[in-house]
Every structure is written in C-alpha cells, then in structure tokens.
mmCIF file of C-alpha atoms in Angstrom:
data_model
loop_
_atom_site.group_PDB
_atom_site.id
_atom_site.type_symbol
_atom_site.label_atom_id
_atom_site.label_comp_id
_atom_site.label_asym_id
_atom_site.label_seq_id
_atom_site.Cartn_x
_atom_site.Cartn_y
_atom_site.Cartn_z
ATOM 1 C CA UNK A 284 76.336 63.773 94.974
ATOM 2 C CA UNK A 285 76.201 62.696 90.892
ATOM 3 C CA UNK A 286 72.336 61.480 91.146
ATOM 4 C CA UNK A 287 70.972 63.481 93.866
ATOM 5 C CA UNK A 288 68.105 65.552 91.623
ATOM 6 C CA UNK A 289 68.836 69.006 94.514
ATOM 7 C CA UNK A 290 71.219 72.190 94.334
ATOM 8 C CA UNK A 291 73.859 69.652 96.005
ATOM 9 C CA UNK A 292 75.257 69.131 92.232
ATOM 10 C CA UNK A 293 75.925 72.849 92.047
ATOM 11 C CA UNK A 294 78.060 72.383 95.207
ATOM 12 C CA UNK A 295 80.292 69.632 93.376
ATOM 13 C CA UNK A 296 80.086 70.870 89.739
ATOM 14 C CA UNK A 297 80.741 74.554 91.115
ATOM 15 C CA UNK A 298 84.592 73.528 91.670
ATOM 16 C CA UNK A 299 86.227 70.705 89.485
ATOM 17 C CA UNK A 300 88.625 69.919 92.102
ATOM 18 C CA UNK A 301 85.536 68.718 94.855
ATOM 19 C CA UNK A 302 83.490 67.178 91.346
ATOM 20 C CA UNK A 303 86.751 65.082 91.352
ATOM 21 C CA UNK A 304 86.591 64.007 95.180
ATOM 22 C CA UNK A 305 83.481 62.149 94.300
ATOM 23 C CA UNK A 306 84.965 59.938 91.513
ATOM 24 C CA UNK A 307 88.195 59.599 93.919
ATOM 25 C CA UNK A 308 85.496 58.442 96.628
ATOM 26 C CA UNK A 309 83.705 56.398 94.117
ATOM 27 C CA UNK A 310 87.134 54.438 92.764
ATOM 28 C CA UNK A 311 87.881 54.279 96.447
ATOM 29 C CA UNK A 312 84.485 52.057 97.834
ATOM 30 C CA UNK A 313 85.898 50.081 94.331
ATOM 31 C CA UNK A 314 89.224 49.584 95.815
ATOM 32 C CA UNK A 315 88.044 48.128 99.126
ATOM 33 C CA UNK A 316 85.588 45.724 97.082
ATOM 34 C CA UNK A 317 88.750 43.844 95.501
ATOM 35 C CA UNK A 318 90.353 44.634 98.519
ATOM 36 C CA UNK A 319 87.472 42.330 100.710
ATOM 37 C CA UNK A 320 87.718 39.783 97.677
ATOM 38 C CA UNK A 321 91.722 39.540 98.054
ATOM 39 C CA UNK A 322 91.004 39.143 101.837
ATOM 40 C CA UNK A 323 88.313 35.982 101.026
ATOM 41 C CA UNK A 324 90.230 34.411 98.083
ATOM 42 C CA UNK A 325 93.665 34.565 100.801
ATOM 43 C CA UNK A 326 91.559 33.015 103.580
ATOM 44 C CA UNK A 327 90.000 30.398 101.484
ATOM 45 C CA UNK A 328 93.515 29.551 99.287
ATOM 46 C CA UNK A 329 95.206 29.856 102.645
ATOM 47 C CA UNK A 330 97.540 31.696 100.273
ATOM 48 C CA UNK A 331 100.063 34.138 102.843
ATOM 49 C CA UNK A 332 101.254 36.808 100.566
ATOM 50 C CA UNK A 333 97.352 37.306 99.491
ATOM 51 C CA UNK A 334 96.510 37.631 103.876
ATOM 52 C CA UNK A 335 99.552 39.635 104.059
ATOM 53 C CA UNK A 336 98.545 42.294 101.307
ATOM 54 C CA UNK A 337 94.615 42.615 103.043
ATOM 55 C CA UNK A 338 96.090 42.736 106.243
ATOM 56 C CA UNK A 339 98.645 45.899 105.476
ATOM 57 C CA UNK A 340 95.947 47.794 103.285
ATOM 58 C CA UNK A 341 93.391 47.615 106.204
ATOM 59 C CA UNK A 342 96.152 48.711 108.631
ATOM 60 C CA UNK A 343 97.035 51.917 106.222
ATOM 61 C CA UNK A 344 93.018 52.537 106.372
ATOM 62 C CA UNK A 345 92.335 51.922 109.590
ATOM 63 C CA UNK A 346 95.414 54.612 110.486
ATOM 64 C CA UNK A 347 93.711 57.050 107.849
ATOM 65 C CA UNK A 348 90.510 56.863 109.322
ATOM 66 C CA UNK A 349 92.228 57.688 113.074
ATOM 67 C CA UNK A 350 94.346 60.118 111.338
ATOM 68 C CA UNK A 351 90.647 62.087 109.715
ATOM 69 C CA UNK A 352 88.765 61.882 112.994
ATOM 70 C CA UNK A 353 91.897 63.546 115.017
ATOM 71 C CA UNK A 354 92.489 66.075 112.340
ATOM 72 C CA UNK A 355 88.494 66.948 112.618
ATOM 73 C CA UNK A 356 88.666 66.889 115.871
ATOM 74 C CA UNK A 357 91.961 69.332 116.105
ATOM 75 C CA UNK A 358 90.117 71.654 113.408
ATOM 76 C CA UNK A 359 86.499 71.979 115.217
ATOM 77 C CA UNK A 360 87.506 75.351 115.718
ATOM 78 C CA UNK A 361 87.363 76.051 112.160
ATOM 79 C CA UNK A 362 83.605 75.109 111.588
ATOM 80 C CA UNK A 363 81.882 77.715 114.115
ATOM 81 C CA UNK A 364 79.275 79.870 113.356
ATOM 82 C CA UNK A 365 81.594 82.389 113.846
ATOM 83 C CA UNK A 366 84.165 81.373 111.004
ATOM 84 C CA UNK A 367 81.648 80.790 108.777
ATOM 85 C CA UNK A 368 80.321 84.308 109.183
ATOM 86 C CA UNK A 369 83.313 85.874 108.919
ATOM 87 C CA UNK A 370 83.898 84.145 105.826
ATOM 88 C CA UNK A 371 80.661 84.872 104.080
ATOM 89 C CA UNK A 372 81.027 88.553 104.996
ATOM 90 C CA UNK A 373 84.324 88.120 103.329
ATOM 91 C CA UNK A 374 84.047 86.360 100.429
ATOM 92 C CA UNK A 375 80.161 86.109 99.350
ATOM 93 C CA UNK A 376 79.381 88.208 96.098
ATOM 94 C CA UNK A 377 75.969 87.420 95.307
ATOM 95 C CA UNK A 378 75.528 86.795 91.816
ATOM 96 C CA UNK A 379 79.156 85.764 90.815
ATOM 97 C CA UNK A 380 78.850 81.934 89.168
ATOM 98 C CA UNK A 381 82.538 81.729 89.027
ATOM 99 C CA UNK A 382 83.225 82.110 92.769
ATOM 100 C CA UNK A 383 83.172 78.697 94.190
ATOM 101 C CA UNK A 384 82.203 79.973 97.777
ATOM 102 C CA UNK A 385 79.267 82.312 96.109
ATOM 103 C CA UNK A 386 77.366 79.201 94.338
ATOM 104 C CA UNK A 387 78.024 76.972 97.280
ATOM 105 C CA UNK A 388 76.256 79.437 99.451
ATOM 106 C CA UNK A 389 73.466 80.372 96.769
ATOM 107 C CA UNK A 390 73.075 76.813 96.508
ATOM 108 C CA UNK A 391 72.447 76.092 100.514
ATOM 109 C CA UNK A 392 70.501 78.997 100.903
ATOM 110 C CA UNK A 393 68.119 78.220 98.087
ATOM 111 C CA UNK A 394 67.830 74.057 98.988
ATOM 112 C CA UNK A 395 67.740 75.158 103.216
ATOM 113 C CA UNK A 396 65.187 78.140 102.519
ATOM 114 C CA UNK A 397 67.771 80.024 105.028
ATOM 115 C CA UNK A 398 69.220 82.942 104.600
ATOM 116 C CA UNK A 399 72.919 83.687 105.981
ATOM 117 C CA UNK A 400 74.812 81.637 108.834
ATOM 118 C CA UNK A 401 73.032 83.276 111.866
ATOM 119 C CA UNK A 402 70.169 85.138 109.910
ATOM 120 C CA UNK A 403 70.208 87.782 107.379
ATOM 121 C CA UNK A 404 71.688 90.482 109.181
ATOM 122 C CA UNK A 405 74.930 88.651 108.497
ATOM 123 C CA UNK A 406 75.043 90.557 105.523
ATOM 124 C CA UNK A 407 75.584 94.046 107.112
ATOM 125 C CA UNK A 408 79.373 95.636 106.616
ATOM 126 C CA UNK A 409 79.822 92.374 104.215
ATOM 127 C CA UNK A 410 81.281 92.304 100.604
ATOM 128 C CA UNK A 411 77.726 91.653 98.996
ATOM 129 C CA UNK A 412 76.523 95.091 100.647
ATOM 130 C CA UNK A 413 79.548 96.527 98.902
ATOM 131 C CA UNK A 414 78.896 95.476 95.438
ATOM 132 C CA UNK A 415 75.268 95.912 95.883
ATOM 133 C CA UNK A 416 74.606 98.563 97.770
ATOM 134 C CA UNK A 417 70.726 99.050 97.112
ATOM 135 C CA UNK A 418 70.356 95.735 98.213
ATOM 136 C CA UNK A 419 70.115 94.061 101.562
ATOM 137 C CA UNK A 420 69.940 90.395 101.173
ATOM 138 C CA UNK A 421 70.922 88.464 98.159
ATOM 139 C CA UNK A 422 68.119 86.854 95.904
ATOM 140 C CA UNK A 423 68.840 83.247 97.246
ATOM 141 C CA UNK A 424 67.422 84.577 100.739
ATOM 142 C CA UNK A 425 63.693 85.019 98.467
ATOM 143 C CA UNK A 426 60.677 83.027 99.880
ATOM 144 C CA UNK A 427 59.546 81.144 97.128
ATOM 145 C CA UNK A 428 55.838 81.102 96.470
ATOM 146 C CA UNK A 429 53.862 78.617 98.636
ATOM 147 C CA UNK A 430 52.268 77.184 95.366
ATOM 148 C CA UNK A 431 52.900 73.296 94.651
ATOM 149 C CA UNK A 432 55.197 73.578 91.929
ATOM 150 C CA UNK A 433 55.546 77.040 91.559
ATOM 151 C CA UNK A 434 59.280 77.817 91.995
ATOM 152 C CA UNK A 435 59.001 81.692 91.783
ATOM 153 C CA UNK A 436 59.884 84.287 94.157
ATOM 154 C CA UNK A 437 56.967 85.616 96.119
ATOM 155 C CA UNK A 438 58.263 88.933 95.872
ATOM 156 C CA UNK A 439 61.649 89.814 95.022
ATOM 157 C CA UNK A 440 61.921 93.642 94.832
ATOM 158 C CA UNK A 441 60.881 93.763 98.195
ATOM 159 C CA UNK A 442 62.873 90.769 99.641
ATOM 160 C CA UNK A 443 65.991 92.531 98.213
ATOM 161 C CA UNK A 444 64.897 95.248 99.823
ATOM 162 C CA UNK A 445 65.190 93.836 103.098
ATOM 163 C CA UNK A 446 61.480 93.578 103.894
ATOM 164 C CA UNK A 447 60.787 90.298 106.509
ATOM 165 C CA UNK A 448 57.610 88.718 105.293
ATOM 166 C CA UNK A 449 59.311 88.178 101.784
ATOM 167 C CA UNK A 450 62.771 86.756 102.648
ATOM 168 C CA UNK A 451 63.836 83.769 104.624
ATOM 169 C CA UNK A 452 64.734 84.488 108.095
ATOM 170 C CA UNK A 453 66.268 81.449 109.821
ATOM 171 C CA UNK A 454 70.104 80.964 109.588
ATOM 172 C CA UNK A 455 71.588 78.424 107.236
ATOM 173 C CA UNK A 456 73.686 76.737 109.918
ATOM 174 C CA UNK A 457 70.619 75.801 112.184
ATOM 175 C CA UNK A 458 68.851 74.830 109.135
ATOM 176 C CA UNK A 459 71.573 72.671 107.973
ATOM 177 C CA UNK A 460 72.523 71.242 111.728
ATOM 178 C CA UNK A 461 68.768 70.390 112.467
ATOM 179 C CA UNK A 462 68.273 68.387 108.990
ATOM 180 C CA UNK A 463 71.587 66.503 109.584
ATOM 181 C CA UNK A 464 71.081 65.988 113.287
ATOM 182 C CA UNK A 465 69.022 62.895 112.750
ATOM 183 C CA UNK A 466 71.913 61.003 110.826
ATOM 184 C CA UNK A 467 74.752 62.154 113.233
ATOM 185 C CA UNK A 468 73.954 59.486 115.614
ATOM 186 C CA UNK A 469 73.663 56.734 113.165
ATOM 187 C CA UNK A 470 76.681 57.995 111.260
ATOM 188 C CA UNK A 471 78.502 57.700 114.756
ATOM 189 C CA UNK A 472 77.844 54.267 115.379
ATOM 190 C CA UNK A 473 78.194 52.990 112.058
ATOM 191 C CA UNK A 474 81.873 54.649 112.166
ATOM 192 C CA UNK A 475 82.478 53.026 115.386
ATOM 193 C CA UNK A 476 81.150 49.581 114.006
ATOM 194 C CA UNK A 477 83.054 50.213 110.677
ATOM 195 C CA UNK A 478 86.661 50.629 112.722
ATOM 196 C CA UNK A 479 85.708 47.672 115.106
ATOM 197 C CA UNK A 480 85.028 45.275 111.721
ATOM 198 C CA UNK A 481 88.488 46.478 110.663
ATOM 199 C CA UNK A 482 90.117 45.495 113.728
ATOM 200 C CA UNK A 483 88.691 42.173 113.869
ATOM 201 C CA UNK A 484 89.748 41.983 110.313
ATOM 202 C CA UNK A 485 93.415 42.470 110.516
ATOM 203 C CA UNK A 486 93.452 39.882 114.145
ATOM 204 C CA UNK A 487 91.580 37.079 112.244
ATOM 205 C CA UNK A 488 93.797 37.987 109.315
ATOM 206 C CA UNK A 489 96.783 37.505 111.169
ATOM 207 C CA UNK A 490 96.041 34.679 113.118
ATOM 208 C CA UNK A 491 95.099 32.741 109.806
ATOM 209 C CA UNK A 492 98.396 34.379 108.727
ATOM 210 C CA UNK A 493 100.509 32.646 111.473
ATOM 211 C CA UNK A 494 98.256 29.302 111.391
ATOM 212 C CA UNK A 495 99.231 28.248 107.762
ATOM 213 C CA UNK A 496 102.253 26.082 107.676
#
C-alpha cells in the first residue's frame, strides 16, 4: 500500500484512519518477528517463562484470526453487489476530494477502467446525478486514450454526456473480482497453512514446555 506506484495510495492517504492500518499492520508482521525469535531463543535456552510467553501470544492470534474469518463470514451479506450499489448511489459525489468514499471510488474506477458496481447505469436516481445534473457518468468512468503513455481522456464532453464508445462500460465489481480471482485460491491455502503452522507451534511449544525439568 506505501510503495505500490497505482491509485491504491489514494485509497489509504484518502482517510488517515486506513493510512494508519498500514503502519499498525506493518508494526504488527514486526511484532510476530520478535515474537518467532522469543519462541527460538525459549526452545534453545529451554528457558519456560520465554515458551510460556510464545505459546499464549500465538494462542491470542490464532483466536483473532478464527475470530476475523467468522466475523467475514457472518458479514458476507454486507459486500454484495447490491450494498455496494446502494451505497454509491448514496454517498458518491463525483468530484468531492474530501469524501473518503468519493476518492476511493474515483480511484478504482480510474486504476479498473470500470465504471460503477454493475455498469454505469448505476448512476441513475443517485446523488452524483443530483449535484450534476447535466452529467451522466462521472469523469473517472472516461476511456483514456489508447496511446502508450498518453494518460488523457479520449473524449470527455461526450463521455460525461453519457455517450458509450467514450466511457468505460464494465462494472467495477467484476473488474475487481476477475483481477483478484487468481490470488483467492493461493490466499486460501496459504491461510489454511498459516493457522496449521500455528497449531503445530503452540503443541511443540507445549510439549517442550512440559519436557523441561
């Protein structure tokens, strides 16, 4: 999220709050680094109170990671095409920087070359058609022109004017589901591999736990 060179900063810098998260994620991968060397200096001192620490902080993360896959899995609901709509027709402005759910969605659009959740008529009877009413789509639904390295719009007046062959057609959440669908999988087994290291992790812990005299 910090290095990536896309629109994905504007997502994080757009709220402080979420350009926070990623330190708090950042300290976090730190935290489990002298957490692993705890683990390895209490196994190789044999030292108890050193196993004992490793084998309650992996516990607590363990449960957190359980606890995150239930809650996502109690909350599905909440990320439906449907939802998402409703909340861009609420809530999308257009042009406002300020508006945390505006930039993240100029910022999709524009890095997705998409253009609302299910297509561009998600804009009808929306709060963008309010405050701009002689316009049909927002600019961030714009084609860009083909050119290599030409980041200009191919034709704007007529993309905000709702014409087809100059605005971006496909919705944003097939465009975003087919580019991620390729590390689902992976990011499903390496979950699965993650929690079974863990588990193995607290047993041998414990074992060595009970084994030193």
């Amino acid at each position: 999220m910090l290095v990536d060179p896309t629109d994905f900063r504007e997502i994080v810098a757009a709220n402080p709050l979420l350009f926070t998260g990623v330190y708090i994620i950042l300290a976090m991968g730190g935290m489990l680094f002298l957490l692993g060397f705890l683990g390895c200096c209490g196994a190789l001192r044999e030292n108890k109170c050193l196993l004992l620490f490793f084998f309650i902080f992996i516990l607590m993360i363990f449960l957190a990671e359980l606890a995150t896959a239930i809650l996502a899995f109690i909350f599905r609901e909440q990320l439906t095409k449907e939802s998402f709509t409703k909340e861009l027709r609420k809530h999308y402005q257009g042009y406002n920087s300020s508006d945390v759910l505006t930039t993240t969605w100029n910022a999709i659009m524009r890095t997705f070359d998409c253009c609302g959740v299910n297509s561009p008529e998600d804009f009808e009877e929306s709060l963008f058609r309010v405050l701009h009413t002689s316009e049909v789509v927002p600019e961030a639904c714009c084609r860009k022109n083909s050119h290599l390295g030409d980041v200009s719009l191919s034709n704007k007046d007529e993309c905000l004017s709702g014409n087809m062959l100059y605005r971006n057609n496909k919705g944003c959440y097939s465009s975003v589901v087919d580019y991620f669908e390729m590390y689902i999988y992976v990011a499903g087994a390496l979950a699965i591999v993650v929690l079974t290291i863990e588990l193995f992790a607290m047993i041998f812990a414990m074992c060595l736990f009970k084994g030193i005299q």
